[in-house]
mmCIF file of C-alpha atoms in Angstrom:
data_model
loop_
_atom_site.group_PDB
_atom_site.id
_atom_site.type_symbol
_atom_site.label_atom_id
_atom_site.label_comp_id
_atom_site.label_asym_id
_atom_site.label_seq_id
_atom_site.Cartn_x
_atom_site.Cartn_y
_atom_site.Cartn_z
ATOM 1 C CA UNK L 1 -8.268 -22.425 4.397
ATOM 2 C CA UNK L 2 -4.456 -23.501 2.733
ATOM 3 C CA UNK L 3 -2.187 -20.043 1.018
ATOM 4 C CA UNK L 4 -3.817 -21.507 -2.450
ATOM 5 C CA UNK L 5 -7.399 -20.565 -1.712
ATOM 6 C CA UNK L 6 -6.399 -17.104 0.427
ATOM 7 C CA UNK L 7 -3.900 -16.763 -1.720
ATOM 8 C CA UNK L 8 -6.806 -16.599 -4.668
ATOM 9 C CA UNK L 9 -9.275 -14.589 -2.775
ATOM 10 C CA UNK L 10 -7.493 -11.807 -2.026
ATOM 11 C CA UNK L 11 -5.376 -12.189 -5.684
ATOM 12 C CA UNK L 12 -2.321 -12.350 -3.631
ATOM 13 C CA UNK L 13 0.668 -14.545 -4.525
ATOM 14 C CA UNK L 14 1.304 -17.395 -2.319
ATOM 15 C CA UNK L 15 4.930 -15.642 -2.912
ATOM 16 C CA UNK L 16 3.423 -12.498 -1.035
ATOM 17 C CA UNK L 17 1.576 -14.131 1.327
ATOM 18 C CA UNK L 18 4.865 -16.346 2.675
ATOM 19 C CA UNK L 19 6.529 -12.579 2.753
ATOM 20 C CA UNK L 20 3.747 -10.776 5.227
ATOM 21 C CA UNK L 21 4.358 -14.488 7.315
ATOM 22 C CA UNK L 22 8.107 -14.061 7.429
ATOM 23 C CA UNK L 23 7.382 -9.988 8.075
ATOM 24 C CA UNK L 24 5.045 -11.197 11.403
ATOM 25 C CA UNK L 25 2.206 -9.613 9.288
ATOM 26 C CA UNK L 26 0.276 -12.899 9.013
ATOM 27 C CA UNK L 27 0.215 -15.762 11.114
ATOM 28 C CA UNK L 28 -1.550 -19.257 9.940
ATOM 29 C CA UNK L 29 -2.006 -22.219 11.692
ATOM 30 C CA UNK L 30 -0.039 -25.255 11.128
ATOM 31 C CA UNK L 31 -1.826 -28.323 10.206
ATOM 32 C CA UNK L 32 0.172 -31.636 11.028
ATOM 33 C CA UNK L 33 1.325 -32.414 8.058
ATOM 34 C CA UNK L 34 2.970 -29.037 8.348
ATOM 35 C CA UNK L 35 0.532 -27.000 5.573
ATOM 36 C CA UNK L 36 -0.407 -23.119 6.690
ATOM 37 C CA UNK L 37 -4.126 -22.709 7.727
ATOM 38 C CA UNK L 38 -5.470 -20.051 6.983
ATOM 39 C CA UNK L 39 -8.433 -18.772 9.405
ATOM 40 C CA UNK L 40 -10.883 -16.496 7.712
ATOM 41 C CA UNK L 41 -11.006 -13.549 8.708
ATOM 42 C CA UNK L 42 -7.128 -13.982 7.453
ATOM 43 C CA UNK L 43 -8.928 -12.954 3.794
ATOM 44 C CA UNK L 44 -9.842 -9.074 5.612
ATOM 45 C CA UNK L 45 -6.551 -9.197 6.945
ATOM 46 C CA UNK L 46 -4.402 -9.672 3.189
ATOM 47 C CA UNK L 47 -6.618 -6.909 2.104
ATOM 48 C CA UNK L 48 -5.392 -4.609 5.005
ATOM 49 C CA UNK L 49 -1.990 -5.097 5.139
ATOM 50 C CA UNK L 50 -2.289 -4.986 0.313
ATOM 51 C CA UNK L 51 -3.776 -1.696 0.808
ATOM 52 C CA UNK L 52 -1.547 -0.068 3.641
ATOM 53 C CA UNK L 53 1.365 -1.505 1.757
ATOM 54 C CA UNK L 54 -0.335 0.369 -1.315
ATOM 55 C CA UNK L 55 -0.189 3.704 1.031
ATOM 56 C CA UNK L 56 3.273 3.078 1.241
ATOM 57 C CA UNK L 57 3.760 2.266 4.287
ATOM 58 C CA UNK L 58 6.658 -0.427 4.872
ATOM 59 C CA UNK L 59 6.214 -3.712 7.266
ATOM 60 C CA UNK L 60 7.640 -2.617 10.144
ATOM 61 C CA UNK L 61 4.958 0.611 10.073
ATOM 62 C CA UNK L 62 2.120 -2.005 9.740
ATOM 63 C CA UNK L 63 3.260 -4.719 11.849
ATOM 64 C CA UNK L 64 2.605 -2.007 14.308
ATOM 65 C CA UNK L 65 -0.811 -1.081 13.931
ATOM 66 C CA UNK L 66 -2.130 -4.345 12.382
ATOM 67 C CA UNK L 67 -3.351 -5.163 15.951
ATOM 68 C CA UNK L 68 -5.178 -1.828 16.338
ATOM 69 C CA UNK L 69 -6.905 -2.687 12.909
ATOM 70 C CA UNK L 70 -10.583 -4.380 14.325
ATOM 71 C CA UNK L 71 -11.885 -3.751 11.335
ATOM 72 C CA UNK L 72 -10.810 -3.472 7.523
ATOM 73 C CA UNK L 73 -11.060 0.109 7.775
ATOM 74 C CA UNK L 74 -10.748 0.769 11.081
ATOM 75 C CA UNK L 75 -8.479 2.019 13.846
ATOM 76 C CA UNK L 76 -8.689 1.309 17.227
ATOM 77 C CA UNK L 77 -6.078 2.928 19.060
ATOM 78 C CA UNK L 78 -6.213 2.795 22.710
ATOM 79 C CA UNK L 79 -2.622 3.186 24.920
ATOM 80 C CA UNK L 80 -0.855 4.133 21.216
ATOM 81 C CA UNK L 81 3.220 4.977 22.415
ATOM 82 C CA UNK L 82 4.828 8.111 22.034
ATOM 83 C CA UNK L 83 6.993 5.728 19.692
ATOM 84 C CA UNK L 84 4.344 4.793 17.645
ATOM 85 C CA UNK L 85 2.714 7.956 17.701
ATOM 86 C CA UNK L 86 5.646 9.789 16.508
ATOM 87 C CA UNK L 87 5.970 7.258 13.940
ATOM 88 C CA UNK L 88 2.683 7.576 12.373
ATOM 89 C CA UNK L 89 3.041 11.370 12.086
ATOM 90 C CA UNK L 90 6.020 10.570 10.066
ATOM 91 C CA UNK L 91 4.023 8.432 8.436
ATOM 92 C CA UNK L 92 1.257 10.649 7.901
ATOM 93 C CA UNK L 93 3.805 13.450 6.748
ATOM 94 C CA UNK L 94 5.157 11.146 4.479
ATOM 95 C CA UNK L 95 2.385 9.914 2.120
ATOM 96 C CA UNK L 96 0.877 14.114 2.742
ATOM 97 C CA UNK L 97 4.069 14.271 0.217
ATOM 98 C CA UNK L 98 3.822 11.622 -1.809
ATOM 99 C CA UNK L 99 0.180 12.454 -2.292
ATOM 100 C CA UNK L 100 1.179 15.958 -3.426
ATOM 101 C CA UNK L 101 3.492 14.718 -6.170
ATOM 102 C CA UNK L 102 0.900 12.256 -7.159
ATOM 103 C CA UNK L 103 -1.833 14.991 -8.449
ATOM 104 C CA UNK L 104 1.070 17.608 -9.674
ATOM 105 C CA UNK L 105 2.113 14.657 -11.977
ATOM 106 C CA UNK L 106 -1.524 13.556 -12.650
ATOM 107 C CA UNK L 107 -2.414 17.383 -13.731
ATOM 108 C CA UNK L 108 0.852 17.223 -15.537
ATOM 109 C CA UNK L 109 -0.369 14.330 -17.742
ATOM 110 C CA UNK L 110 -3.855 15.327 -18.159
ATOM 111 C CA UNK L 111 -2.942 19.172 -19.845
ATOM 112 C CA UNK L 112 -0.307 16.812 -22.002
ATOM 113 C CA UNK L 113 -3.405 15.188 -22.847
ATOM 114 C CA UNK L 114 -4.936 17.911 -23.362
ATOM 115 C CA UNK L 115 -2.568 19.555 -25.402
ATOM 116 C CA UNK L 116 -2.745 16.558 -27.545
ATOM 117 C CA UNK L 117 -5.834 16.337 -28.619
ATOM 118 C CA UNK L 118 -5.974 19.974 -29.683
ATOM 119 C CA UNK L 119 -3.352 19.175 -31.724
ATOM 120 C CA UNK L 120 -0.421 20.829 -30.334
ATOM 121 C CA UNK L 121 2.631 18.595 -29.327
ATOM 122 C CA UNK L 122 4.362 18.729 -32.548
ATOM 123 C CA UNK L 123 7.418 19.765 -32.827
ATOM 124 C CA UNK L 124 7.276 22.411 -30.170
ATOM 125 C CA UNK L 125 7.050 22.161 -26.939
ATOM 126 C CA UNK L 126 4.169 23.409 -24.860
ATOM 127 C CA UNK L 127 3.726 24.681 -21.063
ATOM 128 C CA UNK L 128 2.128 21.005 -20.813
ATOM 129 C CA UNK L 129 5.219 19.514 -21.876
ATOM 130 C CA UNK L 130 8.050 21.328 -20.100
ATOM 131 C CA UNK L 131 4.796 20.024 -17.128
ATOM 132 C CA UNK L 132 4.714 17.100 -17.506
ATOM 133 C CA UNK L 133 9.173 16.691 -17.941
ATOM 134 C CA UNK L 134 9.229 18.617 -14.568
ATOM 135 C CA UNK L 135 7.075 16.246 -12.707
ATOM 136 C CA UNK L 136 8.616 13.264 -14.563
ATOM 137 C CA UNK L 137 12.129 15.122 -12.900
ATOM 138 C CA UNK L 138 11.003 15.584 -10.059
ATOM 139 C CA UNK L 139 11.554 19.417 -10.194
ATOM 140 C CA UNK L 140 8.134 20.715 -10.228
#
């Protein structure tokens, strides 16, 4: 399939697909006229890449683990090097910290929304307002 069809089927802009190619994450074949030609399995691969990027993994780490992704949601590592394991452990820790921050922010916003619905957020700051401000500024 050509780049336009892959972009449409995955909801990924062509520019991003070219970026994935530049980073070595996606390797299309080339037709005689130079057009990119993507195999059917590229759809799942692009969705995997997007999911990993959305989770916060940098492309350099994704490039390391992509060969281990045989199915969309399965990682099969048979010969992980100590460096790969260290990288994955660091990324796991970073993702856990990010999740904790997102949960705090979600809870603070939820408290704020509840306070607004109760009619309590007019001019006097309530704890919910302070929690939102702390969450947004990263102090909490």
